[in-house]
Amino acid sequence: MPARLTVLSGPSGVGKGSVVRSLRALAPRVWVSVSCTTRAPRPGETDGVEYYFVSPEQFAELVDAGELLEHAEFAGNCYGTPRRAVLDHLADGVPTLLEIELEGARQVRKSMPDARFVFLAPPSVDALMQRLYGRGTESADALVQRLERAQVELAAEEEFDEVIVNNDVEQAARDLAALIAEG
Ligand code: 5GP
């Protein structure tokens, strides 16, 4: 039987990456899609693991060839989900998770309305702003873009089927695993 797609979204800095890392350990049966991005790798990131790191030209080719299920620009870089791998895993009955920003989630809502859309919310707006400042991985420009974008993304919470508040990463991962297990 085909499995269900889960889309996890939420503002930059809310901790989507950490929650997904915990989920991998808790629920190894869940396949987490690997996105393409034109962003440069951060220290410790490996091509094909966190992302496929591609040039802007390669990204444009993927878009033109219709190979991305969704794609969006975020803080000056392009991000997109390779379509084929997602559809293949779902057809094989493997519960599949996308961790993507808001615009991409909206595109998936249109093309795959049966997916479940989960919003990861910060405990408070202040906590989110502090996390974004504290991360220290972005240039000043990118940080300003991420802060602005975070405000827009926070306002979109009500578009989602489920909301998980990220008070505690392990608990949020357990909540997400439980939702995915429901099918
Ligand atoms: P980061 O640069 O911090 O890894 O990711 C920036 C934002 O891009 C995050 O909100 C992340 O969820 C989102 N993102 C990662 N991959 C994709 C993707 O394939 N599509 C879309 N639309 N957003 C993505």
Short mmCIF file of N, CA and C and ligand atoms in Angstrom, two decimals:
data_model
loop_
_atom_site.label_atom_id
_atom_site.label_comp_id
_atom_site.label_asym_id
_atom_site.label_seq_id
_atom_site.Cartn_x
_atom_site.Cartn_y
_atom_site.Cartn_z
N MET A 1 0.84 -1.20 0.00
CA MET A 1 0.00 0.00 0.00
C MET A 1 0.88 1.25 0.00
N PRO A 2 0.56 2.26 -0.79
CA PRO A 2 1.38 3.47 -0.77
C PRO A 2 1.35 4.11 0.62
N ALA A 3 2.45 4.70 1.00
CA ALA A 3 2.53 5.35 2.32
C ALA A 3 2.16 6.82 2.19
N ARG A 4 2.02 7.46 3.33
CA ARG A 4 1.63 8.88 3.33
C ARG A 4 2.86 9.78 3.42
N LEU A 5 2.72 10.91 2.77
CA LEU A 5 3.76 11.93 2.81
C LEU A 5 3.50 12.88 3.97
N THR A 6 4.53 13.19 4.74
CA THR A 6 4.43 14.20 5.80
C THR A 6 5.35 15.36 5.42
N VAL A 7 4.83 16.56 5.56
CA VAL A 7 5.62 17.76 5.25
C VAL A 7 5.80 18.54 6.55
N LEU A 8 7.05 18.69 6.97
CA LEU A 8 7.35 19.46 8.18
C LEU A 8 7.87 20.82 7.76
N SER A 9 7.20 21.86 8.26
CA SER A 9 7.64 23.21 7.93
C SER A 9 7.65 24.04 9.21
N GLY A 10 8.01 25.28 9.08
CA GLY A 10 8.11 26.14 10.26
C GLY A 10 9.22 27.13 10.03
N PRO A 11 9.26 28.20 10.81
CA PRO A 11 10.22 29.27 10.55
C PRO A 11 11.67 28.82 10.68
N SER A 12 12.52 29.47 9.92
CA SER A 12 13.96 29.24 10.01
C SER A 12 14.38 29.46 11.46
N GLY A 13 15.18 28.57 12.00
CA GLY A 13 15.67 28.73 13.37
C GLY A 13 14.82 28.02 14.40
N VAL A 14 13.67 27.47 13.99
CA VAL A 14 12.79 26.84 14.98
C VAL A 14 13.34 25.49 15.46
N GLY A 15 14.26 24.93 14.66
CA GLY A 15 14.86 23.66 15.07
C GLY A 15 14.36 22.47 14.27
N LYS A 16 13.90 22.72 13.04
CA LYS A 16 13.40 21.61 12.20
C LYS A 16 14.50 20.56 12.00
N GLY A 17 15.72 21.05 11.75
CA GLY A 17 16.83 20.13 11.49
C GLY A 17 17.10 19.22 12.69
N SER A 18 17.10 19.80 13.90
CA SER A 18 17.38 18.99 15.11
C SER A 18 16.26 17.98 15.34
N VAL A 19 15.02 18.41 15.12
CA VAL A 19 13.89 17.50 15.33
C VAL A 19 13.98 16.34 14.34
N VAL A 20 14.35 16.65 13.10
CA VAL A 20 14.46 15.58 12.09
C VAL A 20 15.61 14.63 12.44
N ARG A 21 16.71 15.18 12.96
CA ARG A 21 17.82 14.30 13.38
C ARG A 21 17.37 13.33 14.47
N SER A 22 16.61 13.81 15.45
CA SER A 22 16.11 12.93 16.51
C SER A 22 15.12 11.92 15.95
N LEU A 23 14.30 12.38 15.02
CA LEU A 23 13.31 11.48 14.43
C LEU A 23 13.98 10.31 13.72
N ARG A 24 15.10 10.57 13.05
CA ARG A 24 15.80 9.50 12.31
C ARG A 24 16.16 8.35 13.26
N ALA A 25 16.60 8.72 14.49
CA ALA A 25 16.97 7.70 15.47
C ALA A 25 15.74 6.99 16.01
N LEU A 26 14.66 7.75 16.22
CA LEU A 26 13.43 7.19 16.80
C LEU A 26 12.65 6.33 15.81
N ALA A 27 12.65 6.74 14.57
CA ALA A 27 11.78 6.11 13.57
C ALA A 27 12.58 5.85 12.29
N PRO A 28 13.51 4.88 12.33
CA PRO A 28 14.39 4.66 11.18
C PRO A 28 13.66 4.22 9.91
N ARG A 29 12.39 3.80 10.07
CA ARG A 29 11.62 3.38 8.89
C ARG A 29 11.21 4.58 8.02
N VAL A 30 11.21 5.75 8.63
CA VAL A 30 10.80 6.95 7.88
C VAL A 30 11.95 7.39 6.98
N TRP A 31 11.63 7.62 5.72
CA TRP A 31 12.66 8.11 4.80
C TRP A 31 12.57 9.63 4.74
N VAL A 32 13.71 10.29 4.94
CA VAL A 32 13.74 11.76 4.89
C VAL A 32 14.35 12.17 3.56
N SER A 33 13.57 12.92 2.80
CA SER A 33 14.02 13.35 1.47
C SER A 33 15.27 14.22 1.58
N VAL A 34 16.17 14.08 0.62
CA VAL A 34 17.36 14.93 0.55
C VAL A 34 17.13 15.98 -0.55
N SER A 35 17.15 17.23 -0.16
CA SER A 35 16.86 18.33 -1.09
C SER A 35 18.10 18.73 -1.88
N CYS A 36 17.85 19.44 -2.97
CA CYS A 36 18.93 20.11 -3.71
C CYS A 36 18.97 21.56 -3.24
N THR A 37 20.16 22.10 -3.15
CA THR A 37 20.26 23.54 -2.83
C THR A 37 21.45 24.16 -3.53
N THR A 38 21.30 25.46 -3.79
CA THR A 38 22.44 26.23 -4.33
C THR A 38 23.25 26.85 -3.19
N ARG A 39 22.80 26.68 -1.93
CA ARG A 39 23.56 27.22 -0.79
C ARG A 39 24.88 26.46 -0.66
N ALA A 40 25.90 27.17 -0.19
CA ALA A 40 27.20 26.51 0.04
C ALA A 40 27.09 25.60 1.26
N PRO A 41 27.80 24.48 1.27
CA PRO A 41 27.76 23.60 2.45
C PRO A 41 28.28 24.32 3.69
N ARG A 42 27.63 24.10 4.83
CA ARG A 42 28.17 24.59 6.10
C ARG A 42 29.22 23.58 6.56
N PRO A 43 30.10 24.01 7.47
CA PRO A 43 31.10 23.06 7.98
C PRO A 43 30.40 21.81 8.50
N GLY A 44 30.91 20.65 8.09
CA GLY A 44 30.33 19.39 8.57
C GLY A 44 29.26 18.82 7.66
N GLU A 45 28.76 19.61 6.72
CA GLU A 45 27.74 19.10 5.80
C GLU A 45 28.40 18.36 4.63
N THR A 46 27.77 17.27 4.22
CA THR A 46 28.33 16.42 3.17
C THR A 46 27.35 16.33 2.00
N ASP A 47 27.87 16.45 0.80
CA ASP A 47 27.02 16.36 -0.39
C ASP A 47 26.32 15.00 -0.42
N GLY A 48 25.00 15.03 -0.63
CA GLY A 48 24.24 13.78 -0.70
C GLY A 48 23.70 13.34 0.65
N VAL A 49 24.15 13.99 1.73
CA VAL A 49 23.64 13.61 3.07
C VAL A 49 22.64 14.67 3.53
N GLU A 50 23.11 15.85 3.89
CA GLU A 50 22.18 16.93 4.29
C GLU A 50 21.45 17.48 3.07
N TYR A 51 22.19 17.66 2.01
CA TYR A 51 21.66 18.22 0.74
C TYR A 51 22.47 17.66 -0.41
N TYR A 52 21.92 17.79 -1.62
CA TYR A 52 22.74 17.74 -2.84
C TYR A 52 23.09 19.19 -3.14
N PHE A 53 24.37 19.51 -3.09
CA PHE A 53 24.80 20.88 -3.32
C PHE A 53 25.04 21.06 -4.82
N VAL A 54 24.27 21.95 -5.43
CA VAL A 54 24.33 22.12 -6.89
C VAL A 54 24.57 23.59 -7.23
N SER A 55 25.02 23.82 -8.47
CA SER A 55 25.22 25.20 -8.93
C SER A 55 23.86 25.78 -9.33
N PRO A 56 23.78 27.12 -9.43
CA PRO A 56 22.52 27.72 -9.90
C PRO A 56 22.12 27.19 -11.28
N GLU A 57 23.12 26.91 -12.15
CA GLU A 57 22.81 26.38 -13.49
C GLU A 57 22.20 24.98 -13.38
N GLN A 58 22.81 24.14 -12.56
CA GLN A 58 22.27 22.78 -12.37
C GLN A 58 20.86 22.84 -11.79
N PHE A 59 20.65 23.77 -10.86
CA PHE A 59 19.33 23.88 -10.24
C PHE A 59 18.29 24.26 -11.30
N ALA A 60 18.65 25.24 -12.15
CA ALA A 60 17.72 25.68 -13.20
C ALA A 60 17.39 24.53 -14.14
N GLU A 61 18.38 23.68 -14.43
CA GLU A 61 18.12 22.52 -15.30
C GLU A 61 17.13 21.55 -14.66
N LEU A 62 17.29 21.34 -13.35
CA LEU A 62 16.36 20.43 -12.64
C LEU A 62 14.94 20.98 -12.71
N VAL A 63 14.82 22.31 -12.52
CA VAL A 63 13.49 22.94 -12.58
C VAL A 63 12.91 22.77 -13.98
N ASP A 64 13.71 23.10 -15.00
CA ASP A 64 13.22 23.02 -16.39
C ASP A 64 12.81 21.61 -16.77
N ALA A 65 13.54 20.63 -16.26
CA ALA A 65 13.24 19.23 -16.60
C ALA A 65 12.07 18.69 -15.77
N GLY A 66 11.51 19.52 -14.91
CA GLY A 66 10.36 19.07 -14.09
C GLY A 66 10.75 18.04 -13.05
N GLU A 67 12.02 18.05 -12.65
CA GLU A 67 12.47 17.00 -11.72
C GLU A 67 12.25 17.35 -10.26
N LEU A 68 11.75 18.56 -9.99
CA LEU A 68 11.53 18.94 -8.59
C LEU A 68 10.04 18.95 -8.27
N LEU A 69 9.71 18.34 -7.15
CA LEU A 69 8.32 18.29 -6.68
C LEU A 69 7.85 19.67 -6.27
N GLU A 70 8.77 20.43 -5.70
CA GLU A 70 8.53 21.83 -5.32
C GLU A 70 9.89 22.48 -5.25
N HIS A 71 9.89 23.80 -5.35
CA HIS A 71 11.15 24.52 -5.14
C HIS A 71 10.86 25.95 -4.74
N ALA A 72 11.79 26.55 -4.04
CA ALA A 72 11.59 27.91 -3.55
C ALA A 72 12.94 28.56 -3.34
N GLU A 73 12.89 29.91 -3.30
CA GLU A 73 14.09 30.64 -2.95
C GLU A 73 14.01 30.96 -1.48
N PHE A 74 15.11 30.86 -0.80
CA PHE A 74 15.11 31.17 0.64
C PHE A 74 16.43 31.87 0.97
N ALA A 75 16.34 33.09 1.49
CA ALA A 75 17.52 33.86 1.91
C ALA A 75 18.62 33.84 0.84
N GLY A 76 18.19 34.06 -0.42
CA GLY A 76 19.17 34.21 -1.49
C GLY A 76 19.64 32.92 -2.14
N ASN A 77 19.12 31.78 -1.70
CA ASN A 77 19.50 30.51 -2.32
C ASN A 77 18.25 29.75 -2.75
N CYS A 78 18.45 28.80 -3.68
CA CYS A 78 17.34 27.97 -4.15
C CYS A 78 17.38 26.61 -3.46
N TYR A 79 16.20 26.11 -3.16
CA TYR A 79 16.05 24.80 -2.52
C TYR A 79 14.94 24.05 -3.24
N GLY A 80 15.08 22.74 -3.41
CA GLY A 80 14.01 21.98 -4.06
C GLY A 80 14.08 20.51 -3.70
N THR A 81 12.92 19.85 -3.83
CA THR A 81 12.79 18.43 -3.49
C THR A 81 12.79 17.59 -4.76
N PRO A 82 13.76 16.69 -4.93
CA PRO A 82 13.72 15.79 -6.10
C PRO A 82 12.44 14.94 -6.06
N ARG A 83 11.68 14.99 -7.15
CA ARG A 83 10.36 14.37 -7.21
C ARG A 83 10.42 12.84 -7.18
N ARG A 84 11.29 12.28 -8.04
CA ARG A 84 11.25 10.84 -8.29
C ARG A 84 11.46 10.03 -7.01
N ALA A 85 12.46 10.41 -6.21
CA ALA A 85 12.77 9.63 -5.01
C ALA A 85 11.59 9.64 -4.04
N VAL A 86 10.91 10.78 -3.95
CA VAL A 86 9.75 10.86 -3.05
C VAL A 86 8.65 9.93 -3.53
N LEU A 87 8.33 10.01 -4.82
CA LEU A 87 7.23 9.19 -5.34
C LEU A 87 7.57 7.70 -5.24
N ASP A 88 8.83 7.35 -5.50
CA ASP A 88 9.24 5.93 -5.42
C ASP A 88 9.10 5.40 -4.00
N HIS A 89 9.57 6.16 -3.02
CA HIS A 89 9.47 5.68 -1.63
C HIS A 89 8.01 5.53 -1.22
N LEU A 90 7.19 6.50 -1.57
CA LEU A 90 5.77 6.41 -1.20
C LEU A 90 5.12 5.19 -1.85
N ALA A 91 5.43 4.97 -3.14
CA ALA A 91 4.85 3.82 -3.85
C ALA A 91 5.30 2.51 -3.21
N ASP A 92 6.51 2.50 -2.66
CA ASP A 92 7.02 1.29 -1.99
C ASP A 92 6.49 1.16 -0.56
N GLY A 93 5.63 2.07 -0.14
CA GLY A 93 5.05 1.96 1.20
C GLY A 93 5.93 2.52 2.30
N VAL A 94 6.90 3.33 1.94
CA VAL A 94 7.82 3.89 2.96
C VAL A 94 7.32 5.28 3.37
N PRO A 95 6.96 5.47 4.64
CA PRO A 95 6.55 6.81 5.09
C PRO A 95 7.68 7.80 4.82
N THR A 96 7.31 8.92 4.24
CA THR A 96 8.32 9.85 3.73
C THR A 96 8.10 11.23 4.32
N LEU A 97 9.22 11.89 4.65
CA LEU A 97 9.16 13.20 5.30
C LEU A 97 9.92 14.23 4.47
N LEU A 98 9.28 15.38 4.26
CA LEU A 98 9.98 16.54 3.68
C LEU A 98 10.14 17.56 4.78
N GLU A 99 11.33 18.17 4.86
CA GLU A 99 11.54 19.27 5.81
C GLU A 99 11.83 20.49 4.95
N ILE A 100 10.81 21.33 4.75
CA ILE A 100 10.92 22.41 3.77
C ILE A 100 10.29 23.70 4.31
N GLU A 101 10.62 24.82 3.64
CA GLU A 101 10.05 26.10 4.07
C GLU A 101 8.61 26.27 3.53
N LEU A 102 8.02 27.38 3.91
CA LEU A 102 6.60 27.59 3.69
C LEU A 102 6.15 27.56 2.22
N GLU A 103 6.88 28.27 1.34
CA GLU A 103 6.43 28.34 -0.06
C GLU A 103 6.39 26.95 -0.68
N GLY A 104 7.41 26.17 -0.38
CA GLY A 104 7.46 24.80 -0.89
C GLY A 104 6.31 23.97 -0.34
N ALA A 105 6.02 24.13 0.95
CA ALA A 105 4.91 23.38 1.57
C ALA A 105 3.60 23.73 0.87
N ARG A 106 3.43 25.00 0.53
CA ARG A 106 2.20 25.41 -0.17
C ARG A 106 2.10 24.76 -1.55
N GLN A 107 3.24 24.64 -2.23
CA GLN A 107 3.22 23.97 -3.55
C GLN A 107 2.85 22.50 -3.40
N VAL A 108 3.39 21.85 -2.37
CA VAL A 108 3.09 20.42 -2.17
C VAL A 108 1.61 20.26 -1.79
N ARG A 109 1.08 21.20 -1.04
CA ARG A 109 -0.35 21.17 -0.68
C ARG A 109 -1.20 21.10 -1.96
N LYS A 110 -0.77 21.84 -2.99
CA LYS A 110 -1.54 21.84 -4.25
C LYS A 110 -1.36 20.53 -5.01
N SER A 111 -0.10 20.05 -5.11
CA SER A 111 0.14 18.88 -5.97
C SER A 111 -0.13 17.57 -5.25
N MET A 112 -0.01 17.55 -3.91
CA MET A 112 -0.24 16.31 -3.15
C MET A 112 -1.11 16.61 -1.94
N PRO A 113 -2.41 16.88 -2.19
CA PRO A 113 -3.28 17.34 -1.09
C PRO A 113 -3.49 16.30 0.00
N ASP A 114 -3.18 15.03 -0.26
CA ASP A 114 -3.36 14.00 0.78
C ASP A 114 -2.21 13.97 1.77
N ALA A 115 -1.17 14.73 1.50
CA ALA A 115 -0.05 14.76 2.45
C ALA A 115 -0.51 15.39 3.77
N ARG A 116 0.23 15.11 4.84
CA ARG A 116 -0.08 15.76 6.13
C ARG A 116 0.93 16.87 6.36
N PHE A 117 0.40 18.05 6.70
CA PHE A 117 1.24 19.24 6.83
C PHE A 117 1.39 19.58 8.31
N VAL A 118 2.63 19.56 8.76
CA VAL A 118 2.92 19.77 10.18
C VAL A 118 3.76 21.03 10.35
N PHE A 119 3.32 21.90 11.24
CA PHE A 119 4.04 23.15 11.50
C PHE A 119 4.80 23.01 12.81
N LEU A 120 6.09 23.23 12.76
CA LEU A 120 6.90 23.23 13.99
C LEU A 120 6.99 24.68 14.48
N ALA A 121 6.39 24.93 15.64
CA ALA A 121 6.32 26.30 16.16
C ALA A 121 7.34 26.49 17.28
N PRO A 122 7.89 27.71 17.42
CA PRO A 122 8.81 27.98 18.53
C PRO A 122 8.01 28.17 19.82
N PRO A 123 8.63 27.95 20.99
CA PRO A 123 7.94 28.20 22.25
C PRO A 123 7.51 29.66 22.34
N SER A 124 8.29 30.57 21.76
CA SER A 124 7.92 31.99 21.74
C SER A 124 8.69 32.66 20.59
N VAL A 125 8.22 33.83 20.20
CA VAL A 125 8.90 34.56 19.13
C VAL A 125 10.30 34.96 19.59
N ASP A 126 10.42 35.36 20.85
CA ASP A 126 11.74 35.75 21.38
C ASP A 126 12.72 34.60 21.29
N ALA A 127 12.26 33.41 21.64
CA ALA A 127 13.14 32.23 21.61
C ALA A 127 13.64 32.01 20.19
N LEU A 128 12.76 32.22 19.23
CA LEU A 128 13.13 32.01 17.83
C LEU A 128 14.20 33.02 17.40
N MET A 129 13.96 34.29 17.74
CA MET A 129 14.91 35.34 17.34
C MET A 129 16.29 35.07 17.96
N GLN A 130 16.28 34.65 19.22
CA GLN A 130 17.56 34.37 19.88
C GLN A 130 18.29 33.22 19.21
N ARG A 131 17.55 32.23 18.81
CA ARG A 131 18.18 31.07 18.14
C ARG A 131 18.80 31.49 16.82
N LEU A 132 18.06 32.33 16.08
CA LEU A 132 18.58 32.76 14.77
C LEU A 132 19.85 33.58 14.95
N TYR A 133 19.85 34.49 15.95
CA TYR A 133 21.05 35.29 16.20
C TYR A 133 22.20 34.41 16.67
N GLY A 134 21.85 33.47 17.54
CA GLY A 134 22.88 32.68 18.21
C GLY A 134 23.54 31.65 17.33
N ARG A 135 22.89 31.31 16.21
CA ARG A 135 23.41 30.21 15.40
C ARG A 135 24.79 30.55 14.83
N GLY A 136 24.93 31.83 14.43
CA GLY A 136 26.26 32.29 14.02
C GLY A 136 26.80 31.69 12.74
N THR A 137 25.91 31.04 11.96
CA THR A 137 26.40 30.43 10.73
C THR A 137 26.13 31.31 9.51
N GLU A 138 25.39 32.41 9.69
CA GLU A 138 24.98 33.20 8.52
C GLU A 138 25.72 34.53 8.49
N SER A 139 25.83 35.09 7.29
CA SER A 139 26.32 36.46 7.14
C SER A 139 25.24 37.40 7.66
N ALA A 140 25.61 38.68 7.88
CA ALA A 140 24.63 39.65 8.40
C ALA A 140 23.43 39.76 7.46
N ASP A 141 23.69 39.81 6.15
CA ASP A 141 22.61 39.92 5.16
C ASP A 141 21.67 38.73 5.23
N ALA A 142 22.26 37.55 5.25
CA ALA A 142 21.45 36.34 5.27
C ALA A 142 20.64 36.28 6.56
N LEU A 143 21.23 36.77 7.65
CA LEU A 143 20.52 36.75 8.93
C LEU A 143 19.30 37.67 8.88
N VAL A 144 19.47 38.87 8.33
CA VAL A 144 18.34 39.79 8.21
C VAL A 144 17.24 39.16 7.37
N GLN A 145 17.63 38.53 6.26
CA GLN A 145 16.63 37.88 5.39
C GLN A 145 15.90 36.78 6.15
N ARG A 146 16.66 36.02 6.93
CA ARG A 146 16.05 34.91 7.67
C ARG A 146 15.11 35.43 8.76
N LEU A 147 15.49 36.55 9.41
CA LEU A 147 14.62 37.12 10.46
C LEU A 147 13.32 37.61 9.85
N GLU A 148 13.42 38.27 8.68
CA GLU A 148 12.21 38.78 8.02
C GLU A 148 11.32 37.63 7.59
N ARG A 149 11.97 36.64 7.01
CA ARG A 149 11.20 35.49 6.52
C ARG A 149 10.53 34.75 7.68
N ALA A 150 11.21 34.70 8.82
CA ALA A 150 10.66 33.99 9.98
C ALA A 150 9.32 34.61 10.40
N GLN A 151 9.23 35.94 10.32
CA GLN A 151 7.97 36.62 10.70
C GLN A 151 6.84 36.17 9.80
N VAL A 152 7.11 36.09 8.49
CA VAL A 152 6.08 35.67 7.52
C VAL A 152 5.69 34.22 7.80
N GLU A 153 6.70 33.40 8.05
CA GLU A 153 6.42 31.97 8.24
C GLU A 153 5.63 31.72 9.53
N LEU A 154 5.91 32.51 10.58
CA LEU A 154 5.18 32.33 11.84
C LEU A 154 3.69 32.57 11.64
N ALA A 155 3.36 33.52 10.75
CA ALA A 155 1.96 33.89 10.54
C ALA A 155 1.18 32.81 9.79
N ALA A 156 1.88 31.81 9.25
CA ALA A 156 1.22 30.81 8.41
C ALA A 156 0.78 29.57 9.18
N GLU A 157 0.98 29.59 10.49
CA GLU A 157 0.72 28.39 11.30
C GLU A 157 -0.66 27.78 11.03
N GLU A 158 -1.66 28.65 10.87
CA GLU A 158 -3.03 28.13 10.76
C GLU A 158 -3.32 27.40 9.45
N GLU A 159 -2.40 27.52 8.49
CA GLU A 159 -2.59 26.79 7.22
C GLU A 159 -2.31 25.30 7.38
N PHE A 160 -1.73 24.91 8.52
CA PHE A 160 -1.23 23.54 8.67
C PHE A 160 -2.24 22.63 9.37
N ASP A 161 -2.12 21.31 9.10
CA ASP A 161 -3.04 20.34 9.70
C ASP A 161 -2.73 20.13 11.18
N GLU A 162 -1.45 20.19 11.52
CA GLU A 162 -1.02 19.89 12.89
C GLU A 162 0.05 20.89 13.28
N VAL A 163 0.09 21.21 14.58
CA VAL A 163 1.15 22.09 15.10
C VAL A 163 1.87 21.36 16.23
N ILE A 164 3.19 21.33 16.15
CA ILE A 164 4.00 20.79 17.25
C ILE A 164 4.85 21.95 17.76
N VAL A 165 4.78 22.20 19.08
CA VAL A 165 5.59 23.27 19.66
C VAL A 165 6.93 22.67 20.08
N ASN A 166 8.00 23.30 19.62
CA ASN A 166 9.33 22.76 19.89
C ASN A 166 9.87 23.28 21.23
N ASN A 167 9.23 22.81 22.33
CA ASN A 167 9.74 23.12 23.67
C ASN A 167 10.96 22.27 23.97
N ASP A 168 10.93 21.06 23.43
CA ASP A 168 11.97 20.08 23.73
C ASP A 168 12.13 19.23 22.47
N VAL A 169 13.37 19.16 21.97
CA VAL A 169 13.59 18.52 20.66
C VAL A 169 13.15 17.06 20.68
N GLU A 170 13.51 16.32 21.75
CA GLU A 170 13.17 14.89 21.79
C GLU A 170 11.66 14.70 21.82
N GLN A 171 10.98 15.54 22.61
CA GLN A 171 9.52 15.42 22.68
C GLN A 171 8.89 15.77 21.34
N ALA A 172 9.39 16.82 20.70
CA ALA A 172 8.84 17.21 19.40
C ALA A 172 9.04 16.07 18.40
N ALA A 173 10.21 15.41 18.45
CA ALA A 173 10.47 14.30 17.53
C ALA A 173 9.53 13.14 17.82
N ARG A 174 9.25 12.89 19.12
CA ARG A 174 8.30 11.81 19.46
C ARG A 174 6.91 12.16 18.95
N ASP A 175 6.51 13.42 19.09
CA ASP A 175 5.19 13.84 18.59
C ASP A 175 5.10 13.65 17.08
N LEU A 176 6.18 14.01 16.41
CA LEU A 176 6.19 13.87 14.94
C LEU A 176 6.15 12.39 14.55
N ALA A 177 6.93 11.57 15.25
CA ALA A 177 6.94 10.13 14.96
C ALA A 177 5.55 9.54 15.16
N ALA A 178 4.84 10.00 16.21
CA ALA A 178 3.49 9.49 16.48
C ALA A 178 2.54 9.87 15.35
N LEU A 179 2.66 11.08 14.87
CA LEU A 179 1.79 11.53 13.75
C LEU A 179 2.07 10.68 12.51
N ILE A 180 3.34 10.44 12.24
CA ILE A 180 3.70 9.67 11.04
C ILE A 180 3.19 8.23 11.19
N ALA A 181 3.29 7.68 12.41
CA ALA A 181 2.85 6.30 12.65
C ALA A 181 1.35 6.15 12.45
N GLU A 182 0.59 7.23 12.68
CA GLU A 182 -0.88 7.19 12.46
C GLU A 182 -1.21 6.93 11.00
N GLY A 183 -0.27 7.34 10.11
CA GLY A 183 -0.48 7.15 8.67
C GLY A 183 -1.43 8.16 8.10
P1 5GP B 1 19.09 25.85 5.58
O1 5GP B 1 19.84 26.71 4.62
O2 5GP B 1 19.05 26.44 6.97
O3 5GP B 1 19.55 24.41 5.54
O4 5GP B 1 17.58 25.81 5.07
C1 5GP B 1 16.87 27.00 4.89
C2 5GP B 1 15.40 26.70 4.74
O5 5GP B 1 15.18 25.95 3.53
C3 5GP B 1 14.81 25.84 5.88
O6 5GP B 1 13.59 26.45 6.27
C4 5GP B 1 14.59 24.50 5.22
O7 5GP B 1 13.49 23.83 5.80
C5 5GP B 1 14.28 24.91 3.81
N1 5GP B 1 14.47 23.83 2.83
C6 5GP B 1 15.36 22.84 2.85
N2 5GP B 1 15.21 22.05 1.78
C7 5GP B 1 14.16 22.54 1.08
C8 5GP B 1 13.49 22.16 -0.12
O8 5GP B 1 13.80 21.16 -0.77
N3 5GP B 1 12.47 22.93 -0.53
C9 5GP B 1 12.05 24.03 0.17
N4 5GP B 1 11.02 24.69 -0.32
N5 5GP B 1 12.66 24.42 1.29
C10 5GP B 1 13.70 23.69 1.75
#
